PDB file of C-alpha atoms in Angstrom:
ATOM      1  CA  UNK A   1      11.275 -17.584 -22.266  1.00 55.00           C
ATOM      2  CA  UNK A   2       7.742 -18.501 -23.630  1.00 62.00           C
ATOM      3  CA  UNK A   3       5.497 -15.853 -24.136  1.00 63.00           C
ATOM      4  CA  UNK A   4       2.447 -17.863 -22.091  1.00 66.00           C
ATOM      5  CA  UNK A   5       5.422 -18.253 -19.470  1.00 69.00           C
ATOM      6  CA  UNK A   6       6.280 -14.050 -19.895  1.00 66.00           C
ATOM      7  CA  UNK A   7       2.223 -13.182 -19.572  1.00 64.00           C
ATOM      8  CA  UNK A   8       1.656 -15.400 -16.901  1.00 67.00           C
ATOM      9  CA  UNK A   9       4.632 -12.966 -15.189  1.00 67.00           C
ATOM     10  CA  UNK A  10       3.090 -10.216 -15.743  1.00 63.00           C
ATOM     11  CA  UNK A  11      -0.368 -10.734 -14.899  1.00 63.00           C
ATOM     12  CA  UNK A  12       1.225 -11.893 -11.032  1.00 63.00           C
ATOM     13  CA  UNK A  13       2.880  -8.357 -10.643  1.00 61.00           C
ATOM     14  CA  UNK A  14      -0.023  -6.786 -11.940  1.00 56.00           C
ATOM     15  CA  UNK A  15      -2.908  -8.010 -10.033  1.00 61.00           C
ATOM     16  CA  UNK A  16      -6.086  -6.087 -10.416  1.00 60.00           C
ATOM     17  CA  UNK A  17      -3.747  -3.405 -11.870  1.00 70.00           C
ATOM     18  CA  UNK A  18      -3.418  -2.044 -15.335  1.00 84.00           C
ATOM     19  CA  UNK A  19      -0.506  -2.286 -17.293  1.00 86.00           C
ATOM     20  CA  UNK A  20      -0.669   1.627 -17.064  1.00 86.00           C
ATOM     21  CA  UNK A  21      -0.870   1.937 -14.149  1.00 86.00           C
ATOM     22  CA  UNK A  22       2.090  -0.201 -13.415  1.00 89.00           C
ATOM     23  CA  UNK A  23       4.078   1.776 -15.311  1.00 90.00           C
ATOM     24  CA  UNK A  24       3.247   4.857 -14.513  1.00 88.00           C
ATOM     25  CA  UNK A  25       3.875   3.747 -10.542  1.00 89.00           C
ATOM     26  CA  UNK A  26       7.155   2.312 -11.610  1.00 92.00           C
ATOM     27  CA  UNK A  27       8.063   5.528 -12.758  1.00 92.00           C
ATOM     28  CA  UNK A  28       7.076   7.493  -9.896  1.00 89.00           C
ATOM     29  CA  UNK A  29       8.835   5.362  -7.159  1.00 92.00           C
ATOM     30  CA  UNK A  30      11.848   5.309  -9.461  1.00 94.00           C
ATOM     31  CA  UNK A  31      12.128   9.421  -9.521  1.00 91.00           C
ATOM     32  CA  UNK A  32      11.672   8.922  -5.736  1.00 91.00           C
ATOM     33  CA  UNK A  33      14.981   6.640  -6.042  1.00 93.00           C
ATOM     34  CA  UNK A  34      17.122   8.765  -8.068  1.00 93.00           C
ATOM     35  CA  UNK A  35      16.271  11.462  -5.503  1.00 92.00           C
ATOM     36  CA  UNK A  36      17.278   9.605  -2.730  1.00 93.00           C
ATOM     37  CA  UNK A  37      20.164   8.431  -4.491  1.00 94.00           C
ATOM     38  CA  UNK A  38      21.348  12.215  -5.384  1.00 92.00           C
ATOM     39  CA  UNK A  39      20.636  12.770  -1.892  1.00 93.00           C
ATOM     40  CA  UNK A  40      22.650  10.697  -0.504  1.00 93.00           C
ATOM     41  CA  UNK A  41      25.485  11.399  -2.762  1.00 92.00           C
ATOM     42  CA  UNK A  42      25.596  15.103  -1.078  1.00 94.00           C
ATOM     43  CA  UNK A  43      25.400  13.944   2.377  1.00 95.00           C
ATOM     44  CA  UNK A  44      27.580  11.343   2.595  1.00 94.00           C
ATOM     45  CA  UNK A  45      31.451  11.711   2.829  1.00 95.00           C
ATOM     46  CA  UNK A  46      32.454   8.210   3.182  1.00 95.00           C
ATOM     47  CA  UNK A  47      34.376   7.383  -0.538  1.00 94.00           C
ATOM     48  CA  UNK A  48      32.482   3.534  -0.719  1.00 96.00           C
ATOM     49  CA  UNK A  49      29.126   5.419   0.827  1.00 94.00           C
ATOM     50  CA  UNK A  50      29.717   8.232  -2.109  1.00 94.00           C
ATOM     51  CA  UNK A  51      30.384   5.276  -4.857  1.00 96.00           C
ATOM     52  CA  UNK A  52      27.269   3.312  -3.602  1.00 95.00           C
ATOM     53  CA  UNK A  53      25.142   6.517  -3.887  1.00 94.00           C
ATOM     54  CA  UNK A  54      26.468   6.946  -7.588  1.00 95.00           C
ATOM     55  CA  UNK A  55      26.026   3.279  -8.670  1.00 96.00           C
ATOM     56  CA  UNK A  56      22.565   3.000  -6.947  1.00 95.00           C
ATOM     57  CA  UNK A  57      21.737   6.839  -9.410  1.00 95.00           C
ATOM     58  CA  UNK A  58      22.885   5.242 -11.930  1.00 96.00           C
ATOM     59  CA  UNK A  59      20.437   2.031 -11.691  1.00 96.00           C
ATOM     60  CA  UNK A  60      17.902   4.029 -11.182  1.00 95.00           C
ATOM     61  CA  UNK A  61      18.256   6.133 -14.242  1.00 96.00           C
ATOM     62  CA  UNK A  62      18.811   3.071 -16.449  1.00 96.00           C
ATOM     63  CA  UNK A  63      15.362   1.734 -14.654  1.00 95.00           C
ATOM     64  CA  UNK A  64      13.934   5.012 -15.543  1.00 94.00           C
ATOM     65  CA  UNK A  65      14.938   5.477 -19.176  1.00 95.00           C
ATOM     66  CA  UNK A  66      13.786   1.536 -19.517  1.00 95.00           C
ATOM     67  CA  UNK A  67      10.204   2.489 -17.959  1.00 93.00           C
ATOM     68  CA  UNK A  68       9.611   5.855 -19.877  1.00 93.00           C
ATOM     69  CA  UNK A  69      10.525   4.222 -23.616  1.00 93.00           C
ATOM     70  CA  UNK A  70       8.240   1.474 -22.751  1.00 93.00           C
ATOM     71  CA  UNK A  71       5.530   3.719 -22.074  1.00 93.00           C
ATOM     72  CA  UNK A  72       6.684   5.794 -25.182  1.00 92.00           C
ATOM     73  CA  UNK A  73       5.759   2.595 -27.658  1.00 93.00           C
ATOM     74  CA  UNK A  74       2.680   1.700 -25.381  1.00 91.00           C
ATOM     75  CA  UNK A  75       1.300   5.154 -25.931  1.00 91.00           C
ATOM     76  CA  UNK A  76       1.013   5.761 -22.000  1.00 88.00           C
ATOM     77  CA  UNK A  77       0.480   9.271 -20.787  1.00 82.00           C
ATOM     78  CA  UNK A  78      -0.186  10.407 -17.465  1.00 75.00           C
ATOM     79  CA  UNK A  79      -3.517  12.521 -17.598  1.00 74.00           C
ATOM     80  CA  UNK A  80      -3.882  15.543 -14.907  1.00 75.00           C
ATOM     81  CA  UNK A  81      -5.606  14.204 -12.639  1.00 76.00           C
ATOM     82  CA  UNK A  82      -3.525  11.798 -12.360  1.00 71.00           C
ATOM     83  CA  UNK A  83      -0.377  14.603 -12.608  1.00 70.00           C
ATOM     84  CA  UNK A  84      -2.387  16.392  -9.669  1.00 74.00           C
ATOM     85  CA  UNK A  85      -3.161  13.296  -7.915  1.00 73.00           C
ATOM     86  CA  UNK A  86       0.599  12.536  -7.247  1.00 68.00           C
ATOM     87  CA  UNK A  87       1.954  15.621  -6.451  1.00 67.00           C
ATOM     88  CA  UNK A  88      -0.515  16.592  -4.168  1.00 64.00           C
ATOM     89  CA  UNK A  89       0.043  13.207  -2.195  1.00 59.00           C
ATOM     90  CA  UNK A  90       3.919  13.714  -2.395  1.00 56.00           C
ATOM     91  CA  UNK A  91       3.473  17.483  -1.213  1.00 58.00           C
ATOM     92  CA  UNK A  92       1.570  15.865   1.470  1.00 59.00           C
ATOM     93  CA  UNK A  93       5.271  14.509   2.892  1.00 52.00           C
TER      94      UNK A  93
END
């Protein structure tokens, strides 16, 4: 793939959004997935139900480890208010 073609990508998902910002939302609604995905796993007692819970964990955690190394080499760090920001709208659920 090009990089004009790989940009050009990018800039669609992004929108008016920062690259930071992406990732740091990407991260977020991924945690939200492994916790769904764990949650499922202890509520469900169907053995395909209990292997679908597992691989969608899984997927997520790959997603996740993807998404925090890439904001690792970008130098991305979630400031406080941003840290405060987040929880305070997920405590809000």
């Amino acid at each position: 793939m090009k990089k004009s073609n790989i940009k050009e990508y990018f800039n669609n998902i992004l929108g008016n959004r920062s690259e930071k910002d992406y990732i740091l939302e990407q991260i977020s609604a991924i945690k939200a997935e492994m916790e769904i995905a764990s949650s499922a796993f202890d509520n469900v007692k169907d053995p395909l139900l209990i292997e679908v819970a597992i691989y969608a964990e899984r997927a997520a955690m790959k997603r996740y480890s993807y998404f925090i190394e890439l904001a690792k080499k970008k130098g991305i760090v979630a400031s406080n208010g941003y840290i405060i920001e987040n929880c305070t709208r997920l405590a809000e659920y």
